[in-house]
Coordinates of N, CA, C and O in Angstrom, one line a residue:
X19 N -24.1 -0.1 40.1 CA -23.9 1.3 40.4 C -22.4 1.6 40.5 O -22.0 1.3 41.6
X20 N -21.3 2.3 39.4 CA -20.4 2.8 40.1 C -19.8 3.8 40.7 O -20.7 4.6 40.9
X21 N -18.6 4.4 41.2 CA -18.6 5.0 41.9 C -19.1 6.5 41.6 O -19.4 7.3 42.5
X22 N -19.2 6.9 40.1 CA -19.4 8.4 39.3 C -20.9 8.6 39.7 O -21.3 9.8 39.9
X23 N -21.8 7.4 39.6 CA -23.1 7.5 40.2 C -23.6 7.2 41.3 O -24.7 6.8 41.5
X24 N -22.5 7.2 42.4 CA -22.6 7.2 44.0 C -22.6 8.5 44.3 O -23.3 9.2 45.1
X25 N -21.4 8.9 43.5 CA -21.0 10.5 43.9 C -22.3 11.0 43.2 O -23.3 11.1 44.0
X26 N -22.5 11.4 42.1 CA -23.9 11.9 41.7 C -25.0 12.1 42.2 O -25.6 13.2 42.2
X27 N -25.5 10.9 42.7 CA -26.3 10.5 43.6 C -26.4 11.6 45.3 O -27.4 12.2 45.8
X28 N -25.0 11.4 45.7 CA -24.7 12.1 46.9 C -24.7 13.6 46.2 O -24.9 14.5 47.1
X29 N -24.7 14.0 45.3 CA -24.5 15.7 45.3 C -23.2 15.7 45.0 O -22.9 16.8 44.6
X30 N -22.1 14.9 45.1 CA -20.8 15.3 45.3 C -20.1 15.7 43.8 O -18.9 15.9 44.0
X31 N -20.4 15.9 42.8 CA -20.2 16.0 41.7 C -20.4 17.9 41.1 O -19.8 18.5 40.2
X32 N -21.5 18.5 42.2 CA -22.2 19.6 41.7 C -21.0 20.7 42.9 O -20.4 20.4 43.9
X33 N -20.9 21.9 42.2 CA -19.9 22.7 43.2 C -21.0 23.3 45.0 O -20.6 23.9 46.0
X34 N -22.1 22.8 44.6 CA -23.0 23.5 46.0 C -24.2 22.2 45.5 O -24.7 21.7 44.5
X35 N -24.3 21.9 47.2 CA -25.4 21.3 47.5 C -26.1 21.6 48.7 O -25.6 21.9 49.8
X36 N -27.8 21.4 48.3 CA -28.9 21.9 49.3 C -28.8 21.3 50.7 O -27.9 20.5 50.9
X37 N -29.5 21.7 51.6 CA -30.0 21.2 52.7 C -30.2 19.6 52.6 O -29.5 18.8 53.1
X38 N -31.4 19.2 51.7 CA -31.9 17.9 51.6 C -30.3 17.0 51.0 O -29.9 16.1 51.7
X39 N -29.8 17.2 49.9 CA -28.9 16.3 49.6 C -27.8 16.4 50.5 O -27.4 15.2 50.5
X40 N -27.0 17.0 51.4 CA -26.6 17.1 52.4 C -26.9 16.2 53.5 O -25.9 15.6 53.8
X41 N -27.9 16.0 54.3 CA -28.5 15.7 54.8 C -28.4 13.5 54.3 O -28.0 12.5 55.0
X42 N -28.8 13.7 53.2 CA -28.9 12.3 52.5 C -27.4 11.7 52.5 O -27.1 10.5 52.7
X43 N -26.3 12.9 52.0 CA -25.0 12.2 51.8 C -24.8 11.7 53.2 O -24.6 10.5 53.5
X44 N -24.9 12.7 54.2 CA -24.4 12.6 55.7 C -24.7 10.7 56.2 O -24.0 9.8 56.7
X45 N -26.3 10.9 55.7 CA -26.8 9.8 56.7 C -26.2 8.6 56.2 O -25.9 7.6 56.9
X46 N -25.8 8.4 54.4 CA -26.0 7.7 53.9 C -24.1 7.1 54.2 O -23.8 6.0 54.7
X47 N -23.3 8.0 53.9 CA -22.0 7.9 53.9 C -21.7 7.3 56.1 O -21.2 6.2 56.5
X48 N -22.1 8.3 56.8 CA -21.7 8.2 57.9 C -22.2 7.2 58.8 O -21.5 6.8 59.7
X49 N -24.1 6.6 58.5 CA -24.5 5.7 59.1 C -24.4 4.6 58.3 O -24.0 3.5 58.7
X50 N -24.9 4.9 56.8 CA -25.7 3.8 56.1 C -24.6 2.6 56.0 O -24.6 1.5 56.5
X51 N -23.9 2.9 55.3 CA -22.4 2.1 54.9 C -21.6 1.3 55.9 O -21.2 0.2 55.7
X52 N -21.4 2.1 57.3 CA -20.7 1.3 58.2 C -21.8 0.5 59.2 O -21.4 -0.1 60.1
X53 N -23.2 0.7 58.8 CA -24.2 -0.4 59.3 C -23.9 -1.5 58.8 O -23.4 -2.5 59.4
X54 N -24.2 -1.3 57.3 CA -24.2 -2.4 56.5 C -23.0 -3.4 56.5 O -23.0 -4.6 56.3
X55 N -22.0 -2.5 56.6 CA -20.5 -3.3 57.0 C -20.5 -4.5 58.4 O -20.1 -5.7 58.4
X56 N -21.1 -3.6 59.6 CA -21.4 -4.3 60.2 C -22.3 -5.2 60.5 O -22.0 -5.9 61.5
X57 N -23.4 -5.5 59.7 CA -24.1 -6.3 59.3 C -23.5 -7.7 58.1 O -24.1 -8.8 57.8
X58 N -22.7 -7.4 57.8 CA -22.0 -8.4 56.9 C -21.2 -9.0 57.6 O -21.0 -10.2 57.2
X59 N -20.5 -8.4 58.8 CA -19.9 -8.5 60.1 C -20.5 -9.4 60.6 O -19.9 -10.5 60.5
X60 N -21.5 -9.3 61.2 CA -22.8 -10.0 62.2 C -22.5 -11.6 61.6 O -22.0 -12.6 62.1
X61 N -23.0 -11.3 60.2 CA -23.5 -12.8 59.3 C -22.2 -13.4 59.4 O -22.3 -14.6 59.6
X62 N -20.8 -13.0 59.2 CA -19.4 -13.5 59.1 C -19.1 -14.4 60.3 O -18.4 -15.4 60.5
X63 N -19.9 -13.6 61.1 CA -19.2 -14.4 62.5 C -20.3 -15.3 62.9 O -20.0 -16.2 63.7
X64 N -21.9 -15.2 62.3 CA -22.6 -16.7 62.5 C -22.1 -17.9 61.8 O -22.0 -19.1 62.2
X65 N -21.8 -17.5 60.5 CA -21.3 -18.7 59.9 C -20.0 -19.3 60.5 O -19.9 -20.5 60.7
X66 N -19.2 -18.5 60.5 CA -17.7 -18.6 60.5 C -17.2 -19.2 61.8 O -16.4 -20.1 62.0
X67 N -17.9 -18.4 62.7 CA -17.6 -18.5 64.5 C -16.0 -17.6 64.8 O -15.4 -16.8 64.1
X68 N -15.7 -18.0 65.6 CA -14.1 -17.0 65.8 C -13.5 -17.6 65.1 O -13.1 -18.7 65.4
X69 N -13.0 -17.0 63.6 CA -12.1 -17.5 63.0 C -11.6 -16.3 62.1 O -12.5 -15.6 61.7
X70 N -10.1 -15.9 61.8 CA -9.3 -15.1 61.5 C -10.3 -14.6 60.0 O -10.2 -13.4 59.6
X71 N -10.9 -15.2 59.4 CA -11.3 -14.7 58.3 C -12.5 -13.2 58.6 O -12.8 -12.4 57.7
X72 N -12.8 -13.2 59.8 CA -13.1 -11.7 60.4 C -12.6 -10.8 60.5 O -13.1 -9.8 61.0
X73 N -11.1 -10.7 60.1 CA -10.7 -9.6 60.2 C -11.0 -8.9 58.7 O -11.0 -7.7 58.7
X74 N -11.2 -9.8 57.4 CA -12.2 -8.9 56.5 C -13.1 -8.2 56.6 O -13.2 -7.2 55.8
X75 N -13.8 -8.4 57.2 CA -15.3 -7.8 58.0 C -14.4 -5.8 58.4 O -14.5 -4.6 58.0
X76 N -13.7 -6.7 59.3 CA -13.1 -5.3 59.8 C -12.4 -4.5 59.2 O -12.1 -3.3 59.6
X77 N -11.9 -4.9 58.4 CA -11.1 -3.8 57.7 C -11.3 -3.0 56.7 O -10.8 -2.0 56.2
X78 N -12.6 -3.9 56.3 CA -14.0 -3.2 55.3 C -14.6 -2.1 56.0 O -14.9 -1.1 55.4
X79 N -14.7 -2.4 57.2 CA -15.6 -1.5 58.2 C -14.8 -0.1 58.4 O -15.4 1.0 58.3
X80 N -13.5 -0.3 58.5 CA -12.3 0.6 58.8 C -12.7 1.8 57.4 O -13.1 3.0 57.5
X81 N -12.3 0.9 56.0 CA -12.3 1.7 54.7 C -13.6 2.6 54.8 O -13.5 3.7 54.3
X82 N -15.2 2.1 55.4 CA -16.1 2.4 55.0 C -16.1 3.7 56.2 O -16.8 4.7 55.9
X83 N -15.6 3.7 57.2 CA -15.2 4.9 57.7 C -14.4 5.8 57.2 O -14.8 6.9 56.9
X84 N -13.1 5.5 57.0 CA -13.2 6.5 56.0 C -13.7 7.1 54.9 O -14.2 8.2 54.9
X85 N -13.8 6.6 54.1 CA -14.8 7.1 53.2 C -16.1 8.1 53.6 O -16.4 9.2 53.2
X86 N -16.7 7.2 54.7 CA -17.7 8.3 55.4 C -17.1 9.8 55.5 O -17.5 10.9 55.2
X87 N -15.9 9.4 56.1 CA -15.5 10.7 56.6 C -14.8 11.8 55.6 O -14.7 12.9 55.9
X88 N -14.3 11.4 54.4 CA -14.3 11.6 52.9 C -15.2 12.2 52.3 O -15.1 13.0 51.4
X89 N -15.8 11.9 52.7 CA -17.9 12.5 51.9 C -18.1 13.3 52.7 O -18.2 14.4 52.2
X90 N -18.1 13.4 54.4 CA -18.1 14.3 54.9 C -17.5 15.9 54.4 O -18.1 17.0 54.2
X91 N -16.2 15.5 54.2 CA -15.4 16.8 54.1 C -16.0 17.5 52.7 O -16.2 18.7 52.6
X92 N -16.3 16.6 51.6 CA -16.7 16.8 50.7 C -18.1 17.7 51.1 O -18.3 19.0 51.0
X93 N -18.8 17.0 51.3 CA -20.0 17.4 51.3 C -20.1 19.1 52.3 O -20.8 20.1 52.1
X94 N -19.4 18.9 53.3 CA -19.6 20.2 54.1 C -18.8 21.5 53.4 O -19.0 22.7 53.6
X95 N -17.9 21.0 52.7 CA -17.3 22.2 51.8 C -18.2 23.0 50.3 O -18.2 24.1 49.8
X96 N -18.8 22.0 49.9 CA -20.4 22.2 48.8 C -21.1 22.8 49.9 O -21.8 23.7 49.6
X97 N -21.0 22.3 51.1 CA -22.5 22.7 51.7 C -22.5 24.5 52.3 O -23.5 25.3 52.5
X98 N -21.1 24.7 52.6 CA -20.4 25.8 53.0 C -20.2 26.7 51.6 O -20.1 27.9 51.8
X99 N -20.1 26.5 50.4 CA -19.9 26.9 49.1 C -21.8 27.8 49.1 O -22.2 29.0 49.0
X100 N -22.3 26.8 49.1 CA -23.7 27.0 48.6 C -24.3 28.2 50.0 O -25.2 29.0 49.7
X101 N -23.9 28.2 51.1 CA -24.3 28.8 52.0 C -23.9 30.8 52.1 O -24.5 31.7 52.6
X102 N -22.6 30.6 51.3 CA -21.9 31.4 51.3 C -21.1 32.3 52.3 O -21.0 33.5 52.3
X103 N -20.5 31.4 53.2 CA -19.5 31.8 53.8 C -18.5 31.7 53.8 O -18.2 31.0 52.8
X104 N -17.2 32.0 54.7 CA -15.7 31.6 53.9 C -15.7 30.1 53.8 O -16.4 29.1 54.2
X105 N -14.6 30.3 52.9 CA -14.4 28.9 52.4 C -14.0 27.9 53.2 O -14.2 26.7 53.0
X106 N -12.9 28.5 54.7 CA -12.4 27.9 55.5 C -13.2 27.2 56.2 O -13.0 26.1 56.6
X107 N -14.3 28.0 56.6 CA -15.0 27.3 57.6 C -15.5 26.0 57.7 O -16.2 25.7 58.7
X108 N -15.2 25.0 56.6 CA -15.4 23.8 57.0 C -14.6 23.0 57.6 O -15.2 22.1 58.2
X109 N -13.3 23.1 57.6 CA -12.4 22.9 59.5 C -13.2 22.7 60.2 O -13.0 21.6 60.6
X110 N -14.2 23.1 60.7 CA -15.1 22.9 61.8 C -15.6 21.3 62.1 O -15.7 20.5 63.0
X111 N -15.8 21.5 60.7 CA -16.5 19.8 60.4 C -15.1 19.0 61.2 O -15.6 18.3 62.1
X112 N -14.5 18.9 61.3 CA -13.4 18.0 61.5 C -12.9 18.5 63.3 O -11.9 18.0 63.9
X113 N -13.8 19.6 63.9 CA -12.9 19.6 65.0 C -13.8 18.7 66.3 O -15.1 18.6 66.4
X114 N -13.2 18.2 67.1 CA -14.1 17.5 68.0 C -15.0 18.5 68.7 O -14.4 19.5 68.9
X115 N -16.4 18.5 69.1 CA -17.1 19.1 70.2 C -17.8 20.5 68.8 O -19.0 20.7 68.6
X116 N -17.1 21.1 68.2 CA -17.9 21.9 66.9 C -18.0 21.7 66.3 O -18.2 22.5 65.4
X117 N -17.9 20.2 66.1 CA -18.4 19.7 64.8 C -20.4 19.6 64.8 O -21.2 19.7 63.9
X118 N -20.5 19.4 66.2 CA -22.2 18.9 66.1 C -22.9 20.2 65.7 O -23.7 20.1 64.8
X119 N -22.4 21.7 66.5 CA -23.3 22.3 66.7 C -23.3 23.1 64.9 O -24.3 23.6 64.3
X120 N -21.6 22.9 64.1 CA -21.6 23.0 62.6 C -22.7 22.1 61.6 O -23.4 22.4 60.6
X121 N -22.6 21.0 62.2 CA -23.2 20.5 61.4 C -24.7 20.6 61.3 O -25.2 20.3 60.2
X122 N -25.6 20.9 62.4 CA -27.0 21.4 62.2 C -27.0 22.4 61.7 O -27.9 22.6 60.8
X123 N -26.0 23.6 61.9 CA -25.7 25.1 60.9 C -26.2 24.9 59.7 O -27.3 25.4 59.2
X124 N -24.9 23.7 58.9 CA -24.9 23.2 57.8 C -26.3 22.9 57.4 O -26.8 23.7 56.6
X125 N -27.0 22.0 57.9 CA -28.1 21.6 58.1 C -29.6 22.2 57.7 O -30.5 21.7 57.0
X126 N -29.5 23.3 58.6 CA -30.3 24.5 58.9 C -30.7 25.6 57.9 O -31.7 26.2 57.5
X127 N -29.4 25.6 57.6 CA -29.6 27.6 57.0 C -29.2 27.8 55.6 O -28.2 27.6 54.9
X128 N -30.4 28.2 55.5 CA -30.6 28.1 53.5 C -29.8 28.7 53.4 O -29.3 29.6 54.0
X129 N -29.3 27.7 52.0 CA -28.6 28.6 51.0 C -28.6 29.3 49.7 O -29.5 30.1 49.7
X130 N -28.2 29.2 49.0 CA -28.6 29.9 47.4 C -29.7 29.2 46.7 O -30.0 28.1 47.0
X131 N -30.3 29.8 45.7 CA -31.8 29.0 45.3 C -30.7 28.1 44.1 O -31.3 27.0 43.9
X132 N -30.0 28.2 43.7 CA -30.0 27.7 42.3 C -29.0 26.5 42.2 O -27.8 26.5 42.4
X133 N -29.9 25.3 42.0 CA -28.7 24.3 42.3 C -28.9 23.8 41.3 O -30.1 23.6 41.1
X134 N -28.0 23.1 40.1 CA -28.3 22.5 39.2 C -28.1 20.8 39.6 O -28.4 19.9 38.8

C-alpha cells in the first residue's frame, strides 16, 4: 500500500469528507499508528532488553505522531469544507481544551450530501 492509497483510503485526497471517513481517518491516524508503533516498541524491548537500539522504536513513534497530527489538520479542514463553515475555523482543532468539544462538532453535524 503506498502512501497515494493511504491518503485515499483516509478521504484525504477528496476536497470534503463525511462524517464516517472522518471519523476512520481520526481513529486510524491518531490511535491506530501510534499503537502499532508502540507495539513494535513492546516486542523491541522483549527481545533486545535495555539496549540503545530502542531509541528506533521511539523515534518511529515520535514521526507517527506527527503524522497523526498531519491527518488531523488535514482531515478537519475537508471536514470543515464539507460542513460549510469558515474556513478558519479549523484552528480549533489545534487549540488545547476546544479541541474536544470541535471535534464531536466535526463529528456530529451533517454536512453536504455530495461526496465523490
Amino acid at each position: 500500500m503506498t502512501i497515494k492509497n493511504i491518503w485515499e483510503y483516509l478521504g484525504l485526497t477528496q476536497d470534503r469528507i463525511g462524517r464516517r471517513r472522518f471519523l476512520i481517518a481520526f481513529f486510524s491516524a491518531q490511535w491506530g499508528l501510534p499503537l502499532a508503533v508502540l507495539l513494535v516498541h513492546g516486542l523491541f524491548y522483549l527481545v533486545f532488553g535495555e539496549s540503545p537500539i530502542l531509541f528506533l522504536p521511539a523515534i518511529v513513534l515520535v514521526a507517527s505522531l506527527v503524522f497523526g497530527l498531519v491527518v488531523y489538520i488535514k482531515i478537519s479542514i475537508r471536514r470543515v469544507r464539507d460542513i460549510g463553515i469558515a474556513q478558519g475555523w479549523w484552528w480549533l482543532a489545534l487549540v488545547p481544551f476546544a479541541n474536544i468539544p470541535f471535534f464531536f462538532y466535526l463529528a456530529l453535524k451533517k454536512g453536504s450530501a455530495i461526496h465523490t
